[in-house]
PDB file of C-alpha atoms in Angstrom:
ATOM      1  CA  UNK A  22     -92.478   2.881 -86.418  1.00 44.00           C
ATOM      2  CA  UNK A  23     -96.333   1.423 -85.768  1.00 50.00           C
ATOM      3  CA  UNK A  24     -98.999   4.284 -85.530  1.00 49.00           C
ATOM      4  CA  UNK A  25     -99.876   5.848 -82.266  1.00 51.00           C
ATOM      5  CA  UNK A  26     -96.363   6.013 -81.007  1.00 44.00           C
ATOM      6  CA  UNK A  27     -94.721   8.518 -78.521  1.00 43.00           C
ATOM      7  CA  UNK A  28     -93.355  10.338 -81.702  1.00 39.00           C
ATOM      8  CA  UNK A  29     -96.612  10.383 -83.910  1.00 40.00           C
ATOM      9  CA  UNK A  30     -98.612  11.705 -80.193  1.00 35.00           C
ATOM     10  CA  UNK A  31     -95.487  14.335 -80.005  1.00 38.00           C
ATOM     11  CA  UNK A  32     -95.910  15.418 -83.568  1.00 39.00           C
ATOM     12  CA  UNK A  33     -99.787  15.896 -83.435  1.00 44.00           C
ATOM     13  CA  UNK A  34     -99.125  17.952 -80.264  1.00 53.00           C
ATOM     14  CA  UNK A  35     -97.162  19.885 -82.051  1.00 59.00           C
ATOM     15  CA  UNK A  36     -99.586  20.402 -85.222  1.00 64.00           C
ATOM     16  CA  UNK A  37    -102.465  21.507 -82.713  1.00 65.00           C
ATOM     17  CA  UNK A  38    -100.284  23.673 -80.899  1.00 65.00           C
ATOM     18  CA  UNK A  39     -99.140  25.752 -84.430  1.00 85.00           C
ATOM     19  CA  UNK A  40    -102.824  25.939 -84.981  1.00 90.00           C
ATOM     20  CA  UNK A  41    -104.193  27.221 -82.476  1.00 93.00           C
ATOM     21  CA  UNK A  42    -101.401  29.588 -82.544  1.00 94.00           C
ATOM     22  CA  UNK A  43    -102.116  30.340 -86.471  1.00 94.00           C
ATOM     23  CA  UNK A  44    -105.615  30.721 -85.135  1.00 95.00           C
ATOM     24  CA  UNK A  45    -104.873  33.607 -82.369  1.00 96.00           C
ATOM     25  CA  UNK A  46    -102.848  35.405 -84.544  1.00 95.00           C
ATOM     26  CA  UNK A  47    -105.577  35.542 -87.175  1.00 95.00           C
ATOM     27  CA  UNK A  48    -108.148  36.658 -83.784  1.00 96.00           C
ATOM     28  CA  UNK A  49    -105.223  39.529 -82.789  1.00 96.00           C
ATOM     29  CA  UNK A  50    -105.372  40.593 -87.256  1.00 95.00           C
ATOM     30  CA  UNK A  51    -108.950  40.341 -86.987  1.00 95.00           C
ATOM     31  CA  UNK A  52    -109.316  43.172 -84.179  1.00 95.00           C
ATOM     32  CA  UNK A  53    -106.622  44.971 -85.592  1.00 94.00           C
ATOM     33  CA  UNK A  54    -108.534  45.038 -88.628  1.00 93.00           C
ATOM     34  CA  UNK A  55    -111.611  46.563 -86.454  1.00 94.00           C
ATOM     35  CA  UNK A  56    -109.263  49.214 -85.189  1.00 94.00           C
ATOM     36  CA  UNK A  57    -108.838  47.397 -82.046  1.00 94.00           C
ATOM     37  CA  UNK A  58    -106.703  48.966 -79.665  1.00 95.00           C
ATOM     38  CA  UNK A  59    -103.916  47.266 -77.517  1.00 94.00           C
ATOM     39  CA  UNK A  60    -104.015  44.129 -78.585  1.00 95.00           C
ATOM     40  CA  UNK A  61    -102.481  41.894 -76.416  1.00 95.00           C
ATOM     41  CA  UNK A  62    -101.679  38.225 -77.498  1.00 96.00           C
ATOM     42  CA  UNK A  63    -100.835  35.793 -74.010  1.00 96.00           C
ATOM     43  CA  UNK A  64     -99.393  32.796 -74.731  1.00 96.00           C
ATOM     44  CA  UNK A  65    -101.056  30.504 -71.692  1.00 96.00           C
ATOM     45  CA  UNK A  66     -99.581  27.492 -71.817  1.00 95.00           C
ATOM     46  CA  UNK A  67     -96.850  27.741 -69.582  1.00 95.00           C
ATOM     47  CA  UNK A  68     -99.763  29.005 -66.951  1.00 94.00           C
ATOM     48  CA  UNK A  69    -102.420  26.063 -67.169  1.00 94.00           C
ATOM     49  CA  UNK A  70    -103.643  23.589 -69.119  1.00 94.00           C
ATOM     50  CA  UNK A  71    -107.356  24.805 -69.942  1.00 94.00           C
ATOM     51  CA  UNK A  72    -106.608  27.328 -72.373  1.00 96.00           C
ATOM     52  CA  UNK A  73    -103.439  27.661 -74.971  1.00 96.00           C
ATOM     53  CA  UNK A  74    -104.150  32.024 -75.970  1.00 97.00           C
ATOM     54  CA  UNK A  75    -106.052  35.136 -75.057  1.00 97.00           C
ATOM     55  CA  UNK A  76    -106.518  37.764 -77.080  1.00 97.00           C
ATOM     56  CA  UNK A  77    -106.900  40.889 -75.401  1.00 97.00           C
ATOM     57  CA  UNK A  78    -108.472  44.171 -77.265  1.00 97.00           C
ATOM     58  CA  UNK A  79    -109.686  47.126 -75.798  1.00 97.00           C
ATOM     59  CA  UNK A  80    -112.701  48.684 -78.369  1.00 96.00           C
ATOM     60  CA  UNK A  81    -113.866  52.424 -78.073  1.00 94.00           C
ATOM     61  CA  UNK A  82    -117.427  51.721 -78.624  1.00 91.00           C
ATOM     62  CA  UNK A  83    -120.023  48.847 -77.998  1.00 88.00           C
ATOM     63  CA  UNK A  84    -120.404  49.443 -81.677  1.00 89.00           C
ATOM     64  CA  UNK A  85    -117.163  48.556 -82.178  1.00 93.00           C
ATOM     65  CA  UNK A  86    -117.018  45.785 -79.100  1.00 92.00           C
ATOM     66  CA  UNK A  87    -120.236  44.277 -81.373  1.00 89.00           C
ATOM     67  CA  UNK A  88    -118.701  44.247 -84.611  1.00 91.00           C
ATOM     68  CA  UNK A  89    -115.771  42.786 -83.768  1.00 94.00           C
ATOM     69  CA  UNK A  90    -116.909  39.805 -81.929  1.00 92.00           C
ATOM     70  CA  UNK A  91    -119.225  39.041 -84.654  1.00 92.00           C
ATOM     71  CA  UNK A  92    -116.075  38.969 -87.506  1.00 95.00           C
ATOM     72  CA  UNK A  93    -114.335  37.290 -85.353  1.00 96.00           C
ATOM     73  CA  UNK A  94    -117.371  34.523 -85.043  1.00 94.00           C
ATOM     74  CA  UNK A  95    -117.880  34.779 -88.387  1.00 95.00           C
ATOM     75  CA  UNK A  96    -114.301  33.778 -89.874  1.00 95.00           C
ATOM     76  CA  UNK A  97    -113.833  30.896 -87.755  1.00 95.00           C
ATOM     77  CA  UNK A  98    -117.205  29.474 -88.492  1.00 94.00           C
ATOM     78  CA  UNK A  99    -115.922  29.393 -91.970  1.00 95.00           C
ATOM     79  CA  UNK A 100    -112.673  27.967 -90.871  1.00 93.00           C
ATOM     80  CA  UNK A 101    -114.572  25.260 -89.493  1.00 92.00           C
ATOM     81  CA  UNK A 102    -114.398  26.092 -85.800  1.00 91.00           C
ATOM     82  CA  UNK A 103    -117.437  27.105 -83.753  1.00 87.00           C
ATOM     83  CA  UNK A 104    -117.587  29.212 -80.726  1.00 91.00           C
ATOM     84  CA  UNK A 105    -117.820  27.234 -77.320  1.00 93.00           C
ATOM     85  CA  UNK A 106    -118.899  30.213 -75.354  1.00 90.00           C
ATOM     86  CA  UNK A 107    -119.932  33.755 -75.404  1.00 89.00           C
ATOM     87  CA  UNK A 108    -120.572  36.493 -72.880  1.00 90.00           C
ATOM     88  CA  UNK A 109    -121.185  39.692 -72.869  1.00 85.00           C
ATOM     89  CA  UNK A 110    -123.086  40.364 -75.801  1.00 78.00           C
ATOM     90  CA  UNK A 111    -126.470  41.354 -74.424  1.00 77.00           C
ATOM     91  CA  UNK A 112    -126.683  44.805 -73.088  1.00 70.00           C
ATOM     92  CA  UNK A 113    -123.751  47.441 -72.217  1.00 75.00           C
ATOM     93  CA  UNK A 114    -120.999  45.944 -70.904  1.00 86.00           C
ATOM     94  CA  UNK A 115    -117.553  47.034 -70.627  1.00 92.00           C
ATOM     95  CA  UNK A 116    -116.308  43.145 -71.869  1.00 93.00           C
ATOM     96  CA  UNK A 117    -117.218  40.659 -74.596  1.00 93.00           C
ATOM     97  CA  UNK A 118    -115.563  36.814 -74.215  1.00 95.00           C
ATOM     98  CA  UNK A 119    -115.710  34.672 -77.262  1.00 95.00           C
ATOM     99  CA  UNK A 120    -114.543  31.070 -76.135  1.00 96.00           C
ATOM    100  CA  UNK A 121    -113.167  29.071 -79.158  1.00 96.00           C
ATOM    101  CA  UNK A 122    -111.494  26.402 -76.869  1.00 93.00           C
ATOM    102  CA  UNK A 123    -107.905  26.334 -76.698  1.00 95.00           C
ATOM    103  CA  UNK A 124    -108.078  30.166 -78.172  1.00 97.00           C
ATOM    104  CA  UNK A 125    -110.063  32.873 -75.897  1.00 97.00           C
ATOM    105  CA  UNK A 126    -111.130  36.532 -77.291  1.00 98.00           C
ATOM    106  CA  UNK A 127    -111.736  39.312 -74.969  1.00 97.00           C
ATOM    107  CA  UNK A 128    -112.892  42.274 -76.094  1.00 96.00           C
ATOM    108  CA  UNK A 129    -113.291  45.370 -73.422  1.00 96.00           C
ATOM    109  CA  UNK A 130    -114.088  48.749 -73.530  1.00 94.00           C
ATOM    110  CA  UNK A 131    -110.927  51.061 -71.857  1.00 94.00           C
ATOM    111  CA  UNK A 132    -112.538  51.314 -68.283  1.00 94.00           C
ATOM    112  CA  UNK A 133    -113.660  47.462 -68.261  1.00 94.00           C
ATOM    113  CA  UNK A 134    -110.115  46.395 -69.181  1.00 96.00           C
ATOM    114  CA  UNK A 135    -108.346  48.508 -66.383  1.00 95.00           C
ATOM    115  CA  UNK A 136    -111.245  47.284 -64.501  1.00 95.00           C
ATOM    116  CA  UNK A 137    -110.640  43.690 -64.796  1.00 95.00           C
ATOM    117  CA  UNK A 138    -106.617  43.688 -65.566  1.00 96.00           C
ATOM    118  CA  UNK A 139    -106.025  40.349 -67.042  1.00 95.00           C
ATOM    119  CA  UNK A 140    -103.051  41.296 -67.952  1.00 93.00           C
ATOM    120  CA  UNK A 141    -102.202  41.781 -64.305  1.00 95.00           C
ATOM    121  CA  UNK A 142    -104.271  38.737 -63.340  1.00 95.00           C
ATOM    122  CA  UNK A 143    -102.159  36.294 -65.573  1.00 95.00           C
ATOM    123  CA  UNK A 144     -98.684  38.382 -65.732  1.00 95.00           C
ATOM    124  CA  UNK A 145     -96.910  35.754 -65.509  1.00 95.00           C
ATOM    125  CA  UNK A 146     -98.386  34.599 -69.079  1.00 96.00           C
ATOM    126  CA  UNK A 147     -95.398  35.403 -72.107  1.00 95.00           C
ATOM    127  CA  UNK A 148     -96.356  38.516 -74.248  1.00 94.00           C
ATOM    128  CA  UNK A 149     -96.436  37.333 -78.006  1.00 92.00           C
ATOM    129  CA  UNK A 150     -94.876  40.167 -80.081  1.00 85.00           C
ATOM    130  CA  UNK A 151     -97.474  40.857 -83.068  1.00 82.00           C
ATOM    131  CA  UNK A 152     -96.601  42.927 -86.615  1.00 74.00           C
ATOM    132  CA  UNK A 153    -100.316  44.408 -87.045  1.00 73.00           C
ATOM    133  CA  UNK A 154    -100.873  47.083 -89.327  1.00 67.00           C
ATOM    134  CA  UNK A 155    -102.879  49.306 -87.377  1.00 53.00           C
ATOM    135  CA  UNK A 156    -101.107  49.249 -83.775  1.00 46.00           C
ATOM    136  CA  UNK A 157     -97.170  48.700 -84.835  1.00 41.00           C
ATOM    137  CA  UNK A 158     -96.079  49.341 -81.170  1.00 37.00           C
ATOM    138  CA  UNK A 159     -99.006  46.492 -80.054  1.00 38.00           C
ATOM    139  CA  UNK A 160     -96.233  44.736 -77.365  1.00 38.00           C
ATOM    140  CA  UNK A 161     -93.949  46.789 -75.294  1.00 33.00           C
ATOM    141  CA  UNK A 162     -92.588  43.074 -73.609  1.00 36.00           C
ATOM    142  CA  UNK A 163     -91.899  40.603 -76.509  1.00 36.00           C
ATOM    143  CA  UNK A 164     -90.115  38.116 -74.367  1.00 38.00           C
ATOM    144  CA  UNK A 165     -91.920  35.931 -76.746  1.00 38.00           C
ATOM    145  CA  UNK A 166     -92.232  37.075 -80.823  1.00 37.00           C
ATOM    146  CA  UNK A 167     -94.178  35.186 -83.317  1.00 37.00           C
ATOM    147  CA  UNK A 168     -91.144  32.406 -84.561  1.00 36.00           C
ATOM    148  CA  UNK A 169     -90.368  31.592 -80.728  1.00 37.00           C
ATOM    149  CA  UNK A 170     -93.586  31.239 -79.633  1.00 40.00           C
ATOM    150  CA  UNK A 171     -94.585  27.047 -81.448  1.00 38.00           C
ATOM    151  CA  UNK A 172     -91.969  25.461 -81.709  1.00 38.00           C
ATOM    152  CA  UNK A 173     -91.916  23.402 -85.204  1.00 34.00           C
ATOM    153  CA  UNK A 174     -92.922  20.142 -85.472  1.00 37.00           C
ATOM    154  CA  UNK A 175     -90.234  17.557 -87.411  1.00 37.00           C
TER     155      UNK A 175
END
């Protein structure tokens, strides 16, 4: 079959899709690393086309909120993949976005998160169940677990 066929374009797809989701797990074990708390992986593909993940994380300190982000930055500069965007960082906010394209960090403190309630905002988003060491219980809906959530490219 020639090159740049319906099944080469399907199979790329498919290969970006597993790494960006590769990509936001390693965000959610990154924060769970940091002792990040409730950490929240939304699969956002079936809800629109800009973004594939979020990563939500609420931190305890803007210590913590600080540190974070900047491990986060820092591994997927090595990895080859730069940060698009970031907000939040200056001053004493209650949230911290890192924008890595198709995979979006946001970091909040505990009043900032109920504040802004993505998780009510995009509820219709599936719930990716996570295994992280320091938050076993991270997902109470895993309508969508880690081996469900790419499907695998042939």
């Amino acid at each position: 079959m020639p090159s740049g066929t319906a099944l080469d374009m399907s199979v790329t797809e498919n290969s970006q899709v597993d790494e960006n989701f590769e990509t936001a797990r390693l965000v959610a074990r990154i924060a769970d690393d940091f002792r990040g708390k409730d950490i929240l992986l939304l699969d956002m593909r079936p809800i629109t086309p800009i973004v594939d993940f979020f990563i939500v994380v609420t931190a305890t300190s803007q210590r913590q909120m600080k540190a974070l982000g900047e491990e986060v930055a820092r591994v997927m500069k090595k990895r080859g993949q730069h940060r698009l965007g970031e907000e939040g960082t200056d001053g004493d906010g209650v949230w911290v976005l890192q924008d890595f394209g198709d995979v979006v960090l946001h970091v909040f403190t505990s009043e900032g998160r109920e504040l802004y309630d993505l998780e009510g905002l995009w509820a219709d988003a599936p719930r990716v169940g996570l295994e992280l060491s320091q938050n076993p219980a991270v997902v109470t809906d895993s309508s969508t677990t880690a081996e469900s959530a790419v499907e695998p490219s042939e």
